[in-house]
PDB file of C-alpha atoms in Angstrom:
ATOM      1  CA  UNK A   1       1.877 -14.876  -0.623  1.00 39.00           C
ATOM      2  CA  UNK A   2      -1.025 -12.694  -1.037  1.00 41.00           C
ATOM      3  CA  UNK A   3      -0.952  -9.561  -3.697  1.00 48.00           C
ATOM      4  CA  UNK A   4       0.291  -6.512  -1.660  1.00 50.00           C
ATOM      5  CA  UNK A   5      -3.392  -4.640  -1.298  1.00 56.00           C
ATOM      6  CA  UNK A   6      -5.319  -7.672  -0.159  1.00 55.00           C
ATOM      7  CA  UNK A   7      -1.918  -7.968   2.521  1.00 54.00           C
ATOM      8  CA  UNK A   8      -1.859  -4.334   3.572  1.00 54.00           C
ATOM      9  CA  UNK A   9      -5.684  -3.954   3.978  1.00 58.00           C
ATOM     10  CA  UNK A  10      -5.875  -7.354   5.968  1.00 56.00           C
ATOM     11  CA  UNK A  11      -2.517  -6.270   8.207  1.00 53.00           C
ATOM     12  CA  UNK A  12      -2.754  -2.632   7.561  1.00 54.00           C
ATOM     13  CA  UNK A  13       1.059  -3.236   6.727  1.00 50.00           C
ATOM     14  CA  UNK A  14       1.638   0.476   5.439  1.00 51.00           C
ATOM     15  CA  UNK A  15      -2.303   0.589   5.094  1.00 53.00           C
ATOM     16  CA  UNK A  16      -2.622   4.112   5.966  1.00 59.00           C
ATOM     17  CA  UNK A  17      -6.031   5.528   7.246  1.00 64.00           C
ATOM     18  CA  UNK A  18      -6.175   8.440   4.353  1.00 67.00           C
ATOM     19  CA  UNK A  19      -5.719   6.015   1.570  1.00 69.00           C
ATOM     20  CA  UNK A  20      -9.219   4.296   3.327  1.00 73.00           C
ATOM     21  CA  UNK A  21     -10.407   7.641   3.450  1.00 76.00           C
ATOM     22  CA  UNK A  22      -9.901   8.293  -0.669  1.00 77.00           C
ATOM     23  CA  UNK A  23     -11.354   5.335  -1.234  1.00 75.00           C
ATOM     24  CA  UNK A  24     -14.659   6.304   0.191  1.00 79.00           C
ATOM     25  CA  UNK A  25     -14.510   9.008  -0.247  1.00 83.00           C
ATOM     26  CA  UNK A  26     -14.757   8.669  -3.936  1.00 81.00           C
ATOM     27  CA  UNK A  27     -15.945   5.159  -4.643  1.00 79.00           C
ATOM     28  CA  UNK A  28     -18.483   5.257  -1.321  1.00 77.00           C
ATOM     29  CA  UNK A  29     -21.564   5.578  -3.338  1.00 83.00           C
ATOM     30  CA  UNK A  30     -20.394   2.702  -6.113  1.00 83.00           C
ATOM     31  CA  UNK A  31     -22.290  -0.176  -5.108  1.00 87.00           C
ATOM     32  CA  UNK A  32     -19.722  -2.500  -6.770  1.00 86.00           C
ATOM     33  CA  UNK A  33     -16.751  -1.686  -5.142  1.00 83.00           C
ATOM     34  CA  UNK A  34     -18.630  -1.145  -1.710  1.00 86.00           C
ATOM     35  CA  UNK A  35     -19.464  -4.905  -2.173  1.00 90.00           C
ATOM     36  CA  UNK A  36     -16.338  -5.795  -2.262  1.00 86.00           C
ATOM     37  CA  UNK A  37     -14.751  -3.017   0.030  1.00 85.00           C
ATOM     38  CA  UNK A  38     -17.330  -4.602   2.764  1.00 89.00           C
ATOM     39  CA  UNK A  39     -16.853  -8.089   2.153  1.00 90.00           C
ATOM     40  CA  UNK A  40     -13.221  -7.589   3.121  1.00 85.00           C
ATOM     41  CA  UNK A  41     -13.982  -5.963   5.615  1.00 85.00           C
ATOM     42  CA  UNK A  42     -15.911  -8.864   6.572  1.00 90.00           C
ATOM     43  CA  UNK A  43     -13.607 -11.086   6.391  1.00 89.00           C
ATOM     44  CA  UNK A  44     -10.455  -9.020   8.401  1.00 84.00           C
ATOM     45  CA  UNK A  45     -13.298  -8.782  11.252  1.00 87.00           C
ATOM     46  CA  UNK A  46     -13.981 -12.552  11.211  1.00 90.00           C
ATOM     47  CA  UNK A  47      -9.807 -13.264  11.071  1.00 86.00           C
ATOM     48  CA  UNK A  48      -8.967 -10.733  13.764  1.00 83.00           C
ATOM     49  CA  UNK A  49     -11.621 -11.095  16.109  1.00 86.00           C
ATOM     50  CA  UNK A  50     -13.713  -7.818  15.912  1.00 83.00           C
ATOM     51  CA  UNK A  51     -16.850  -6.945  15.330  1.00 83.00           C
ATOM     52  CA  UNK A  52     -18.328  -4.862  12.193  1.00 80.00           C
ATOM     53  CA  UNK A  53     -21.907  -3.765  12.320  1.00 81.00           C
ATOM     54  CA  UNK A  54     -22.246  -5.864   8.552  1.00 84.00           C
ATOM     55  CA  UNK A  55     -22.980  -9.013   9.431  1.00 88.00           C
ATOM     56  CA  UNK A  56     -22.817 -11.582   6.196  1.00 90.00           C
ATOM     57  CA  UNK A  57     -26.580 -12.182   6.124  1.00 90.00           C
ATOM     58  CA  UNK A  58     -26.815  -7.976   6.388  1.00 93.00           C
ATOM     59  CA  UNK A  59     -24.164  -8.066   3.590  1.00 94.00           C
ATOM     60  CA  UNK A  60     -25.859 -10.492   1.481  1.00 93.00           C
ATOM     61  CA  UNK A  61     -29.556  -8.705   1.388  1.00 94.00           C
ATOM     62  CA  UNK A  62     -27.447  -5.129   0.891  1.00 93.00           C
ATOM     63  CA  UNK A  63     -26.526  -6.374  -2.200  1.00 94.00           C
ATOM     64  CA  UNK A  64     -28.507  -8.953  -3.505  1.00 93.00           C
ATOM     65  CA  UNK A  65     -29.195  -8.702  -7.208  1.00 92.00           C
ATOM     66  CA  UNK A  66     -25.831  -6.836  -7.273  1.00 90.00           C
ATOM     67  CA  UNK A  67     -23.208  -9.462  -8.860  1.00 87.00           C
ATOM     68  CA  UNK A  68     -19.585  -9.739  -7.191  1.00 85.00           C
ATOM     69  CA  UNK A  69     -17.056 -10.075  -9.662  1.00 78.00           C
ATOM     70  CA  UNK A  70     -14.195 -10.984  -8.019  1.00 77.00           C
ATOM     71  CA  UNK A  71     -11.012 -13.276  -8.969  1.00 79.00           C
ATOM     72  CA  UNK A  72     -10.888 -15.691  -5.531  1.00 86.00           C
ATOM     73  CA  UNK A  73      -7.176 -16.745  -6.323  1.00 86.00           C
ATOM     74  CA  UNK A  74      -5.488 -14.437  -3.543  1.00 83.00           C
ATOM     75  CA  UNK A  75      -8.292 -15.439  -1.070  1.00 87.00           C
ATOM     76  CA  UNK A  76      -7.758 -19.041  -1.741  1.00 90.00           C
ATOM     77  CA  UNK A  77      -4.239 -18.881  -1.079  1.00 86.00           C
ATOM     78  CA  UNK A  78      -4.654 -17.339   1.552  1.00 85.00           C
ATOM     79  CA  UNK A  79      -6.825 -19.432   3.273  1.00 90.00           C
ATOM     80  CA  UNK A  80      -4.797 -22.395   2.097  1.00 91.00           C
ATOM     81  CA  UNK A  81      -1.425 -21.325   4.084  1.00 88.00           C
ATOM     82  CA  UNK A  82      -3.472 -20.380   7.245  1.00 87.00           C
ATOM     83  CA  UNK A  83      -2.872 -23.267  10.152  1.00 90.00           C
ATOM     84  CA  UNK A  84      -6.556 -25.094  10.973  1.00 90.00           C
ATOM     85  CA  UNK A  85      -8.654 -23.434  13.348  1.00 92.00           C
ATOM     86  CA  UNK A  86     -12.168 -22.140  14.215  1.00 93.00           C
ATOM     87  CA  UNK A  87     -11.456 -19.138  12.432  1.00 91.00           C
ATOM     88  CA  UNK A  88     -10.094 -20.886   9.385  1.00 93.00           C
ATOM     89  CA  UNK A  89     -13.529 -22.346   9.642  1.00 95.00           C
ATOM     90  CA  UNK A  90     -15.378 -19.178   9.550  1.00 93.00           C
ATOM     91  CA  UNK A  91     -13.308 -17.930   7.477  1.00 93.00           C
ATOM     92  CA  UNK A  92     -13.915 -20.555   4.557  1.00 95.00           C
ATOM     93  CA  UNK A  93     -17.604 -20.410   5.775  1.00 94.00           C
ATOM     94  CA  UNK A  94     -18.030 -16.635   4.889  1.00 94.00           C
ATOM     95  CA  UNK A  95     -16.044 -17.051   1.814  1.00 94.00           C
ATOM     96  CA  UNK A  96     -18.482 -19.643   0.764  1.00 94.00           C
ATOM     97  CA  UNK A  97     -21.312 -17.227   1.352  1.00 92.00           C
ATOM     98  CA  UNK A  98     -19.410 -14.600  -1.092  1.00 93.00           C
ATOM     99  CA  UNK A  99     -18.714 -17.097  -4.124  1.00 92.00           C
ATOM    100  CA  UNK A 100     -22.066 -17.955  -3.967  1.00 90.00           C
ATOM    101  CA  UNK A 101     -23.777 -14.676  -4.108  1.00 89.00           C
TER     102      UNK A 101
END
């Protein structure tokens, strides 16, 4: 299963609203961990249906020159145990879009 943050930021499974809160609060202004901090964000809107005012092409020019370093291993498993669907498909579309940044 996925690693307990990546879980309780995509579920909000004892993701409380203060510990979002910290986070920007003090990491708002690094563009590094925004980039990430955004592209899950991304990604929980695309899996759940919402809508977030970042779209991935918005996303993409944000941060362009700015490289993501991030281990895709939880992602990947992730998306491997979900059932096919259209949002698997967007899903593994928009992840695309991040490991190639």
């Amino acid at each position: 299963p996925p690693k307990p943050v990546f879980t309780r930021f995509y579920w909000g499974v004892g993701w409380e609203d203060s510990l979002e809160e910290s986070f920007l609060a003090h990491l708002g202004e690094h563009q590094e961990a925004m980039m990430w901090y955004e592209m899950l964000v991304i990604l929980r809107s695309i899996a759940t249906h919402r809508d977030f005012a970042l779209t991935l092409e918005q996303w993409r020019a944000k941060y362009r020159g700015v490289v993501l370093d991030c281990g895709w291993s939880e992602i990947d498993e992730w998306l491997a145990n979900m059932n096919q669907s259209d949002t698997k498909a967007k899903l593994i579309e928009a992840v695309g879009v991040f490991k190639s940044h």
